[in-house]
């Protein structure tokens, strides 16, 4: 039989130990690295066992849409990392966002959301939910009075990203949770930019946390994946049956890649943050000399929510920086096209440093006035700082800024 460390024991491990050993479920072969169980189904020793497993009266797997040993290892490692009662893996970050919202919403419900969100999250709130009779009201995420006004009326869900993609607005999680709970709403947080190493929203009262594991958790640009983390009661009442029957399941192979990614997550995040701060300091100098219009990074004192960011994010600023240049789209494209080392790509949280122009890619679907309102101007770029030597990144940006 497989051997797994009991949760009560693993819960006492420090972060790095949880990342390396959490959820490991060793088979009789005694392999050191987690095995990949590439199987869609499972066999039963007799028909009675099949019946008992389907009734939930016997332990064991039945079908990989519902559960798989490799995927379960990833889920347990994620739950341990956050101190969550339950974690469920999904095939992508968007599958996680969609499931976390759709499993609990019905016609007549109301969602209050921060305005600055990843483009596909905005699509769910702008286009899908209203088709099913769910009202969505936006607030300015970093303005707590804006949340207070919106949550003076009852709501079902409050949704936010902090720091937000791509504007890097930082939102006071504890304050929003307090207001949302008084309004009868559950708080769902997309914690991609902060990562579970820097920010654990459950500690601030959040109810459901979602991840795109495609980003820092894999962190090496290899596969898509996602996760939803929650309490046991939310899982039993809403999430479990929704996931089982709609099937946004993670491939066991991808779960294995993500398990391997988690083993080095804390080390990588430390380097990502150190590199990002060095690059941001260089860009701050470029801004002072008028070479760029603006740099924004939660780890810089000039960020409007700098102190809150450090308090919520373990004293770090994360791995994402934004840059705005003069000359609109032409100015931004010219800078990007002059880069020699940094790649133009819309992914983020990768070991390679990547730059994107949100107005023409990830956020092109938003109407221009809404983009301008969010600060996603034509001269605005998002830089995901990777694991290279910061000096090479600075040299590349220095020559590209011109
Ligand atoms: C990338 C991203 C997502 C979507 O994740 P996928 O794995 O690409 O589906 C959701 N939210 C945020 C904040 C993201 O950056």
JSON list of N, CA and C in Angstrom, two decimals, residues 124-192:
[
{"chain": "A", "resi": 124, "resn": "UNK", "atom": "N", "xyz": [-15.24, 36.49, -17.76]},
{"chain": "A", "resi": 124, "resn": "UNK", "atom": "CA", "xyz": [-16.22, 35.71, -16.97]},
{"chain": "A", "resi": 124, "resn": "UNK", "atom": "C", "xyz": [-17.21, 36.66, -16.29]},
{"chain": "A", "resi": 125, "resn": "UNK", "atom": "N", "xyz": [-16.67, 37.74, -15.71]},
{"chain": "A", "resi": 125, "resn": "UNK", "atom": "CA", "xyz": [-17.55, 38.66, -14.97]},
{"chain": "A", "resi": 125, "resn": "UNK", "atom": "C", "xyz": [-18.37, 39.55, -15.91]},
{"chain": "A", "resi": 126, "resn": "UNK", "atom": "N", "xyz": [-17.79, 39.97, -17.03]},
{"chain": "A", "resi": 126, "resn": "UNK", "atom": "CA", "xyz": [-18.48, 40.89, -17.94]},
{"chain": "A", "resi": 126, "resn": "UNK", "atom": "C", "xyz": [-19.49, 40.19, -18.84]},
{"chain": "A", "resi": 127, "resn": "UNK", "atom": "N", "xyz": [-19.12, 38.98, -19.30]},
{"chain": "A", "resi": 127, "resn": "UNK", "atom": "CA", "xyz": [-19.92, 38.34, -20.36]},
{"chain": "A", "resi": 127, "resn": "UNK", "atom": "C", "xyz": [-20.65, 37.08, -19.93]},
{"chain": "A", "resi": 128, "resn": "UNK", "atom": "N", "xyz": [-20.01, 36.24, -19.13]},
{"chain": "A", "resi": 128, "resn": "UNK", "atom": "CA", "xyz": [-20.64, 34.95, -18.81]},
{"chain": "A", "resi": 128, "resn": "UNK", "atom": "C", "xyz": [-21.64, 35.09, -17.66]},
{"chain": "A", "resi": 129, "resn": "UNK", "atom": "N", "xyz": [-21.21, 35.63, -16.53]},
{"chain": "A", "resi": 129, "resn": "UNK", "atom": "CA", "xyz": [-22.11, 35.67, -15.36]},
{"chain": "A", "resi": 129, "resn": "UNK", "atom": "C", "xyz": [-23.42, 36.43, -15.65]},
{"chain": "A", "resi": 130, "resn": "UNK", "atom": "N", "xyz": [-23.36, 37.61, -16.31]},
{"chain": "A", "resi": 130, "resn": "UNK", "atom": "CA", "xyz": [-24.61, 38.32, -16.56]},
{"chain": "A", "resi": 130, "resn": "UNK", "atom": "C", "xyz": [-25.61, 37.51, -17.40]},
{"chain": "A", "resi": 131, "resn": "UNK", "atom": "N", "xyz": [-25.09, 36.62, -18.28]},
{"chain": "A", "resi": 131, "resn": "UNK", "atom": "CA", "xyz": [-26.01, 35.79, -19.09]},
{"chain": "A", "resi": 131, "resn": "UNK", "atom": "C", "xyz": [-26.83, 34.85, -18.23]},
{"chain": "A", "resi": 132, "resn": "UNK", "atom": "N", "xyz": [-26.34, 34.57, -17.02]},
{"chain": "A", "resi": 132, "resn": "UNK", "atom": "CA", "xyz": [-27.05, 33.67, -16.12]},
{"chain": "A", "resi": 132, "resn": "UNK", "atom": "C", "xyz": [-27.73, 34.44, -14.98]},
{"chain": "A", "resi": 133, "resn": "UNK", "atom": "N", "xyz": [-27.91, 35.75, -15.20]},
{"chain": "A", "resi": 133, "resn": "UNK", "atom": "CA", "xyz": [-28.67, 36.54, -14.23]},
{"chain": "A", "resi": 133, "resn": "UNK", "atom": "C", "xyz": [-27.90, 36.89, -12.97]},
{"chain": "A", "resi": 134, "resn": "UNK", "atom": "N", "xyz": [-26.56, 36.89, -13.06]},
{"chain": "A", "resi": 134, "resn": "UNK", "atom": "CA", "xyz": [-25.75, 37.30, -11.91]},
{"chain": "A", "resi": 134, "resn": "UNK", "atom": "C", "xyz": [-25.30, 38.75, -12.16]},
{"chain": "A", "resi": 135, "resn": "UNK", "atom": "N", "xyz": [-25.60, 39.62, -11.17]},
{"chain": "A", "resi": 135, "resn": "UNK", "atom": "CA", "xyz": [-25.20, 41.03, -11.30]},
{"chain": "A", "resi": 135, "resn": "UNK", "atom": "C", "xyz": [-23.75, 41.18, -10.87]},
{"chain": "A", "resi": 136, "resn": "UNK", "atom": "N", "xyz": [-22.99, 42.02, -11.59]},
{"chain": "A", "resi": 136, "resn": "UNK", "atom": "CA", "xyz": [-21.58, 42.25, -11.23]},
{"chain": "A", "resi": 136, "resn": "UNK", "atom": "C", "xyz": [-21.36, 43.75, -11.09]},
{"chain": "A", "resi": 137, "resn": "UNK", "atom": "N", "xyz": [-20.86, 44.16, -9.93]},
{"chain": "A", "resi": 137, "resn": "UNK", "atom": "CA", "xyz": [-20.53, 45.57, -9.71]},
{"chain": "A", "resi": 137, "resn": "UNK", "atom": "C", "xyz": [-19.03, 45.69, -9.45]},
{"chain": "A", "resi": 138, "resn": "UNK", "atom": "N", "xyz": [-18.39, 46.64, -10.15]},
{"chain": "A", "resi": 138, "resn": "UNK", "atom": "CA", "xyz": [-16.95, 46.83, -9.99]},
{"chain": "A", "resi": 138, "resn": "UNK", "atom": "C", "xyz": [-16.64, 47.95, -9.00]},
{"chain": "A", "resi": 139, "resn": "UNK", "atom": "N", "xyz": [-15.52, 47.77, -8.31]},
{"chain": "A", "resi": 139, "resn": "UNK", "atom": "CA", "xyz": [-15.02, 48.80, -7.41]},
{"chain": "A", "resi": 139, "resn": "UNK", "atom": "C", "xyz": [-13.55, 49.07, -7.75]},
{"chain": "A", "resi": 140, "resn": "UNK", "atom": "N", "xyz": [-13.05, 50.20, -7.24]},
{"chain": "A", "resi": 140, "resn": "UNK", "atom": "CA", "xyz": [-11.61, 50.49, -7.37]},
{"chain": "A", "resi": 140, "resn": "UNK", "atom": "C", "xyz": [-10.94, 49.71, -6.25]},
{"chain": "A", "resi": 141, "resn": "UNK", "atom": "N", "xyz": [-10.21, 48.66, -6.62]},
{"chain": "A", "resi": 141, "resn": "UNK", "atom": "CA", "xyz": [-9.72, 47.69, -5.64]},
{"chain": "A", "resi": 141, "resn": "UNK", "atom": "C", "xyz": [-8.92, 48.26, -4.49]},
{"chain": "A", "resi": 142, "resn": "UNK", "atom": "N", "xyz": [-8.06, 49.24, -4.78]},
{"chain": "A", "resi": 142, "resn": "UNK", "atom": "CA", "xyz": [-7.19, 49.73, -3.71]},
{"chain": "A", "resi": 142, "resn": "UNK", "atom": "C", "xyz": [-7.85, 50.81, -2.86]},
{"chain": "A", "resi": 143, "resn": "UNK", "atom": "N", "xyz": [-9.10, 51.18, -3.20]},
{"chain": "A", "resi": 143, "resn": "UNK", "atom": "CA", "xyz": [-9.83, 52.21, -2.44]},
{"chain": "A", "resi": 143, "resn": "UNK", "atom": "C", "xyz": [-10.86, 51.51, -1.56]},
{"chain": "A", "resi": 144, "resn": "UNK", "atom": "N", "xyz": [-10.59, 51.41, -0.28]},
{"chain": "A", "resi": 144, "resn": "UNK", "atom": "CA", "xyz": [-11.45, 50.63, 0.61]},
{"chain": "A", "resi": 144, "resn": "UNK", "atom": "C", "xyz": [-12.84, 51.26, 0.73]},
{"chain": "A", "resi": 145, "resn": "UNK", "atom": "N", "xyz": [-12.93, 52.59, 0.56]},
{"chain": "A", "resi": 145, "resn": "UNK", "atom": "CA", "xyz": [-14.24, 53.25, 0.60]},
{"chain": "A", "resi": 145, "resn": "UNK", "atom": "C", "xyz": [-15.13, 52.78, -0.55]},
{"chain": "A", "resi": 146, "resn": "UNK", "atom": "N", "xyz": [-14.50, 52.50, -1.67]},
{"chain": "A", "resi": 146, "resn": "UNK", "atom": "CA", "xyz": [-15.24, 52.01, -2.84]},
{"chain": "A", "resi": 146, "resn": "UNK", "atom": "C", "xyz": [-15.85, 50.63, -2.52]},
{"chain": "A", "resi": 147, "resn": "UNK", "atom": "N", "xyz": [-15.08, 49.77, -1.83]},
{"chain": "A", "resi": 147, "resn": "UNK", "atom": "CA", "xyz": [-15.61, 48.47, -1.39]},
{"chain": "A", "resi": 147, "resn": "UNK", "atom": "C", "xyz": [-16.74, 48.69, -0.37]},
{"chain": "A", "resi": 148, "resn": "UNK", "atom": "N", "xyz": [-16.53, 49.65, 0.55]},
{"chain": "A", "resi": 148, "resn": "UNK", "atom": "CA", "xyz": [-17.52, 49.88, 1.61]},
{"chain": "A", "resi": 148, "resn": "UNK", "atom": "C", "xyz": [-18.87, 50.27, 1.00]},
{"chain": "A", "resi": 149, "resn": "UNK", "atom": "N", "xyz": [-18.82, 51.16, -0.01]},
{"chain": "A", "resi": 149, "resn": "UNK", "atom": "CA", "xyz": [-20.07, 51.59, -0.65]},
{"chain": "A", "resi": 149, "resn": "UNK", "atom": "C", "xyz": [-20.75, 50.41, -1.35]},
{"chain": "A", "resi": 150, "resn": "UNK", "atom": "N", "xyz": [-19.97, 49.63, -2.10]},
{"chain": "A", "resi": 150, "resn": "UNK", "atom": "CA", "xyz": [-20.56, 48.53, -2.87]},
{"chain": "A", "resi": 150, "resn": "UNK", "atom": "C", "xyz": [-21.09, 47.43, -1.94]},
{"chain": "A", "resi": 151, "resn": "UNK", "atom": "N", "xyz": [-20.41, 47.23, -0.84]},
{"chain": "A", "resi": 151, "resn": "UNK", "atom": "CA", "xyz": [-20.80, 46.13, 0.06]},
{"chain": "A", "resi": 151, "resn": "UNK", "atom": "C", "xyz": [-21.77, 46.60, 1.15]},
{"chain": "A", "resi": 152, "resn": "UNK", "atom": "N", "xyz": [-22.30, 47.83, 0.98]},
{"chain": "A", "resi": 152, "resn": "UNK", "atom": "CA", "xyz": [-23.40, 48.26, 1.85]},
{"chain": "A", "resi": 152, "resn": "UNK", "atom": "C", "xyz": [-24.67, 47.51, 1.44]},
{"chain": "A", "resi": 153, "resn": "UNK", "atom": "N", "xyz": [-24.67, 46.95, 0.20]},
{"chain": "A", "resi": 153, "resn": "UNK", "atom": "CA", "xyz": [-25.78, 46.14, -0.32]},
{"chain": "A", "resi": 153, "resn": "UNK", "atom": "C", "xyz": [-25.34, 44.67, -0.26]},
{"chain": "A", "resi": 154, "resn": "UNK", "atom": "N", "xyz": [-26.24, 43.75, 0.12]},
{"chain": "A", "resi": 154, "resn": "UNK", "atom": "CA", "xyz": [-25.83, 42.34, 0.21]},
{"chain": "A", "resi": 154, "resn": "UNK", "atom": "C", "xyz": [-25.25, 41.81, -1.10]},
{"chain": "A", "resi": 155, "resn": "UNK", "atom": "N", "xyz": [-24.30, 40.89, -0.97]},
{"chain": "A", "resi": 155, "resn": "UNK", "atom": "CA", "xyz": [-23.65, 40.29, -2.13]},
{"chain": "A", "resi": 155, "resn": "UNK", "atom": "C", "xyz": [-23.35, 38.83, -1.83]},
{"chain": "A", "resi": 156, "resn": "UNK", "atom": "N", "xyz": [-23.09, 38.05, -2.88]},
{"chain": "A", "resi": 156, "resn": "UNK", "atom": "CA", "xyz": [-22.81, 36.63, -2.70]},
{"chain": "A", "resi": 156, "resn": "UNK", "atom": "C", "xyz": [-21.30, 36.37, -2.69]},
{"chain": "A", "resi": 157, "resn": "UNK", "atom": "N", "xyz": [-20.60, 37.10, -3.58]},
{"chain": "A", "resi": 157, "resn": "UNK", "atom": "CA", "xyz": [-19.15, 36.88, -3.72]},
{"chain": "A", "resi": 157, "resn": "UNK", "atom": "C", "xyz": [-18.45, 38.22, -3.86]},
{"chain": "A", "resi": 158, "resn": "UNK", "atom": "N", "xyz": [-17.29, 38.34, -3.22]},
{"chain": "A", "resi": 158, "resn": "UNK", "atom": "CA", "xyz": [-16.36, 39.45, -3.51]},
{"chain": "A", "resi": 158, "resn": "UNK", "atom": "C", "xyz": [-15.15, 38.83, -4.16]},
{"chain": "A", "resi": 159, "resn": "UNK", "atom": "N", "xyz": [-14.70, 39.41, -5.28]},
{"chain": "A", "resi": 159, "resn": "UNK", "atom": "CA", "xyz": [-13.61, 38.83, -6.06]},
{"chain": "A", "resi": 159, "resn": "UNK", "atom": "C", "xyz": [-12.50, 39.86, -6.27]},
{"chain": "A", "resi": 160, "resn": "UNK", "atom": "N", "xyz": [-11.27, 39.41, -6.12]},
{"chain": "A", "resi": 160, "resn": "UNK", "atom": "CA", "xyz": [-10.15, 40.33, -6.35]},
{"chain": "A", "resi": 160, "resn": "UNK", "atom": "C", "xyz": [-8.85, 39.58, -6.64]},
{"chain": "A", "resi": 161, "resn": "UNK", "atom": "N", "xyz": [-7.92, 40.32, -7.25]},
{"chain": "A", "resi": 161, "resn": "UNK", "atom": "CA", "xyz": [-6.53, 39.88, -7.41]},
{"chain": "A", "resi": 161, "resn": "UNK", "atom": "C", "xyz": [-5.69, 40.93, -6.69]},
{"chain": "A", "resi": 162, "resn": "UNK", "atom": "N", "xyz": [-4.70, 40.51, -5.94]},
{"chain": "A", "resi": 162, "resn": "UNK", "atom": "CA", "xyz": [-3.76, 41.47, -5.34]},
{"chain": "A", "resi": 162, "resn": "UNK", "atom": "C", "xyz": [-2.38, 40.86, -5.22]},
{"chain": "A", "resi": 163, "resn": "UNK", "atom": "N", "xyz": [-1.35, 41.50, -5.80]},
{"chain": "A", "resi": 163, "resn": "UNK", "atom": "CA", "xyz": [-1.40, 42.62, -6.73]},
{"chain": "A", "resi": 163, "resn": "UNK", "atom": "C", "xyz": [-2.18, 42.23, -8.00]},
{"chain": "A", "resi": 164, "resn": "UNK", "atom": "N", "xyz": [-2.85, 43.23, -8.58]},
{"chain": "A", "resi": 164, "resn": "UNK", "atom": "CA", "xyz": [-3.72, 42.95, -9.72]},
{"chain": "A", "resi": 164, "resn": "UNK", "atom": "C", "xyz": [-2.92, 42.87, -11.03]},
{"chain": "A", "resi": 165, "resn": "UNK", "atom": "N", "xyz": [-3.42, 42.05, -11.93]},
{"chain": "A", "resi": 165, "resn": "UNK", "atom": "CA", "xyz": [-2.84, 41.88, -13.26]},
{"chain": "A", "resi": 165, "resn": "UNK", "atom": "C", "xyz": [-3.54, 42.81, -14.23]},
{"chain": "A", "resi": 166, "resn": "UNK", "atom": "N", "xyz": [-2.88, 43.74, -14.89]},
{"chain": "A", "resi": 166, "resn": "UNK", "atom": "CA", "xyz": [-1.44, 44.02, -14.82]},
{"chain": "A", "resi": 166, "resn": "UNK", "atom": "C", "xyz": [-1.10, 45.28, -14.04]},
{"chain": "A", "resi": 167, "resn": "UNK", "atom": "N", "xyz": [-2.08, 45.90, -13.39]},
{"chain": "A", "resi": 167, "resn": "UNK", "atom": "CA", "xyz": [-1.83, 47.27, -12.89]},
{"chain": "A", "resi": 167, "resn": "UNK", "atom": "C", "xyz": [-1.06, 47.31, -11.57]},
{"chain": "A", "resi": 168, "resn": "UNK", "atom": "N", "xyz": [-0.95, 46.16, -10.90]},
{"chain": "A", "resi": 168, "resn": "UNK", "atom": "CA", "xyz": [-0.23, 46.06, -9.62]},
{"chain": "A", "resi": 168, "resn": "UNK", "atom": "C", "xyz": [-0.90, 46.85, -8.50]},
{"chain": "A", "resi": 169, "resn": "UNK", "atom": "N", "xyz": [-2.22, 47.09, -8.60]},
{"chain": "A", "resi": 169, "resn": "UNK", "atom": "CA", "xyz": [-2.96, 47.64, -7.46]},
{"chain": "A", "resi": 169, "resn": "UNK", "atom": "C", "xyz": [-2.85, 46.63, -6.32]},
{"chain": "A", "resi": 170, "resn": "UNK", "atom": "N", "xyz": [-2.60, 47.13, -5.12]},
{"chain": "A", "resi": 170, "resn": "UNK", "atom": "CA", "xyz": [-2.54, 46.23, -3.96]},
{"chain": "A", "resi": 170, "resn": "UNK", "atom": "C", "xyz": [-3.78, 46.50, -3.10]},
{"chain": "A", "resi": 171, "resn": "UNK", "atom": "N", "xyz": [-4.46, 45.43, -2.73]},
{"chain": "A", "resi": 171, "resn": "UNK", "atom": "CA", "xyz": [-5.75, 45.53, -2.03]},
{"chain": "A", "resi": 171, "resn": "UNK", "atom": "C", "xyz": [-5.60, 45.01, -0.61]},
{"chain": "A", "resi": 172, "resn": "UNK", "atom": "N", "xyz": [-6.23, 45.71, 0.33]},
{"chain": "A", "resi": 172, "resn": "UNK", "atom": "CA", "xyz": [-6.19, 45.32, 1.74]},
{"chain": "A", "resi": 172, "resn": "UNK", "atom": "C", "xyz": [-7.13, 44.12, 1.95]},
{"chain": "A", "resi": 173, "resn": "UNK", "atom": "N", "xyz": [-6.55, 42.92, 1.98]},
{"chain": "A", "resi": 173, "resn": "UNK", "atom": "CA", "xyz": [-7.35, 41.70, 2.02]},
{"chain": "A", "resi": 173, "resn": "UNK", "atom": "C", "xyz": [-8.21, 41.63, 3.29]},
{"chain": "A", "resi": 174, "resn": "UNK", "atom": "N", "xyz": [-7.60, 41.92, 4.43]},
{"chain": "A", "resi": 174, "resn": "UNK", "atom": "CA", "xyz": [-8.34, 41.81, 5.70]},
{"chain": "A", "resi": 174, "resn": "UNK", "atom": "C", "xyz": [-9.53, 42.77, 5.72]},
{"chain": "A", "resi": 175, "resn": "UNK", "atom": "N", "xyz": [-9.32, 44.00, 5.23]},
{"chain": "A", "resi": 175, "resn": "UNK", "atom": "CA", "xyz": [-10.40, 44.99, 5.24]},
{"chain": "A", "resi": 175, "resn": "UNK", "atom": "C", "xyz": [-11.53, 44.57, 4.31]},
{"chain": "A", "resi": 176, "resn": "UNK", "atom": "N", "xyz": [-11.19, 44.05, 3.12]},
{"chain": "A", "resi": 176, "resn": "UNK", "atom": "CA", "xyz": [-12.24, 43.61, 2.19]},
{"chain": "A", "resi": 176, "resn": "UNK", "atom": "C", "xyz": [-12.99, 42.40, 2.77]},
{"chain": "A", "resi": 177, "resn": "UNK", "atom": "N", "xyz": [-12.27, 41.48, 3.38]},
{"chain": "A", "resi": 177, "resn": "UNK", "atom": "CA", "xyz": [-12.92, 40.29, 3.95]},
{"chain": "A", "resi": 177, "resn": "UNK", "atom": "C", "xyz": [-13.92, 40.70, 5.02]},
{"chain": "A", "resi": 178, "resn": "UNK", "atom": "N", "xyz": [-13.53, 41.65, 5.84]},
{"chain": "A", "resi": 178, "resn": "UNK", "atom": "CA", "xyz": [-14.40, 42.11, 6.90]},
{"chain": "A", "resi": 178, "resn": "UNK", "atom": "C", "xyz": [-15.70, 42.70, 6.33]},
{"chain": "A", "resi": 179, "resn": "UNK", "atom": "N", "xyz": [-15.56, 43.59, 5.35]},
{"chain": "A", "resi": 179, "resn": "UNK", "atom": "CA", "xyz": [-16.74, 44.22, 4.73]},
{"chain": "A", "resi": 179, "resn": "UNK", "atom": "C", "xyz": [-17.59, 43.18, 4.00]},
{"chain": "A", "resi": 180, "resn": "UNK", "atom": "N", "xyz": [-16.93, 42.28, 3.29]},
{"chain": "A", "resi": 180, "resn": "UNK", "atom": "CA", "xyz": [-17.65, 41.28, 2.49]},
{"chain": "A", "resi": 180, "resn": "UNK", "atom": "C", "xyz": [-18.45, 40.35, 3.41]},
{"chain": "A", "resi": 181, "resn": "UNK", "atom": "N", "xyz": [-17.85, 39.92, 4.49]},
{"chain": "A", "resi": 181, "resn": "UNK", "atom": "CA", "xyz": [-18.55, 38.99, 5.39]},
{"chain": "A", "resi": 181, "resn": "UNK", "atom": "C", "xyz": [-19.78, 39.65, 6.01]},
{"chain": "A", "resi": 182, "resn": "UNK", "atom": "N", "xyz": [-19.65, 40.95, 6.31]},
{"chain": "A", "resi": 182, "resn": "UNK", "atom": "CA", "xyz": [-20.82, 41.67, 6.86]},
{"chain": "A", "resi": 182, "resn": "UNK", "atom": "C", "xyz": [-21.93, 41.77, 5.81]},
{"chain": "A", "resi": 183, "resn": "UNK", "atom": "N", "xyz": [-21.55, 41.77, 4.52]},
{"chain": "A", "resi": 183, "resn": "UNK", "atom": "CA", "xyz": [-22.54, 41.84, 3.44]},
{"chain": "A", "resi": 183, "resn": "UNK", "atom": "C", "xyz": [-23.04, 40.45, 3.05]},
{"chain": "A", "resi": 184, "resn": "UNK", "atom": "N", "xyz": [-22.56, 39.42, 3.75]},
{"chain": "A", "resi": 184, "resn": "UNK", "atom": "CA", "xyz": [-23.00, 38.06, 3.46]},
{"chain": "A", "resi": 184, "resn": "UNK", "atom": "C", "xyz": [-22.26, 37.41, 2.30]},
{"chain": "A", "resi": 185, "resn": "UNK", "atom": "N", "xyz": [-21.13, 38.00, 1.90]},
{"chain": "A", "resi": 185, "resn": "UNK", "atom": "CA", "xyz": [-20.42, 37.49, 0.72]},
{"chain": "A", "resi": 185, "resn": "UNK", "atom": "C", "xyz": [-19.20, 36.66, 1.13]},
{"chain": "A", "resi": 186, "resn": "UNK", "atom": "N", "xyz": [-18.89, 35.67, 0.30]},
{"chain": "A", "resi": 186, "resn": "UNK", "atom": "CA", "xyz": [-17.63, 34.93, 0.43]},
{"chain": "A", "resi": 186, "resn": "UNK", "atom": "C", "xyz": [-16.58, 35.64, -0.42]},
{"chain": "A", "resi": 187, "resn": "UNK", "atom": "N", "xyz": [-15.34, 35.62, 0.05]},
{"chain": "A", "resi": 187, "resn": "UNK", "atom": "CA", "xyz": [-14.27, 36.30, -0.67]},
{"chain": "A", "resi": 187, "resn": "UNK", "atom": "C", "xyz": [-13.44, 35.28, -1.45]},
{"chain": "A", "resi": 188, "resn": "UNK", "atom": "N", "xyz": [-13.34, 35.50, -2.75]},
{"chain": "A", "resi": 188, "resn": "UNK", "atom": "CA", "xyz": [-12.53, 34.65, -3.62]},
{"chain": "A", "resi": 188, "resn": "UNK", "atom": "C", "xyz": [-11.33, 35.49, -4.09]},
{"chain": "A", "resi": 189, "resn": "UNK", "atom": "N", "xyz": [-10.13, 35.01, -3.84]},
{"chain": "A", "resi": 189, "resn": "UNK", "atom": "CA", "xyz": [-8.93, 35.77, -4.23]},
{"chain": "A", "resi": 189, "resn": "UNK", "atom": "C", "xyz": [-8.10, 34.98, -5.23]},
{"chain": "A", "resi": 190, "resn": "UNK", "atom": "N", "xyz": [-7.76, 35.65, -6.32]},
{"chain": "A", "resi": 190, "resn": "UNK", "atom": "CA", "xyz": [-6.82, 35.12, -7.31]},
{"chain": "A", "resi": 190, "resn": "UNK", "atom": "C", "xyz": [-5.44, 35.57, -6.84]},
{"chain": "A", "resi": 191, "resn": "UNK", "atom": "N", "xyz": [-4.66, 34.61, -6.32]},
{"chain": "A", "resi": 191, "resn": "UNK", "atom": "CA", "xyz": [-3.41, 34.94, -5.63]},
{"chain": "A", "resi": 191, "resn": "UNK", "atom": "C", "xyz": [-2.17, 34.72, -6.51]},
{"chain": "A", "resi": 192, "resn": "UNK", "atom": "N", "xyz": [-2.37, 34.77, -7.82]},
{"chain": "A", "resi": 192, "resn": "UNK", "atom": "CA", "xyz": [-1.28, 34.41, -8.75]},
{"chain": "A", "resi": 192, "resn": "UNK", "atom": "C", "xyz": [-0.06, 35.31, -8.61]}
]
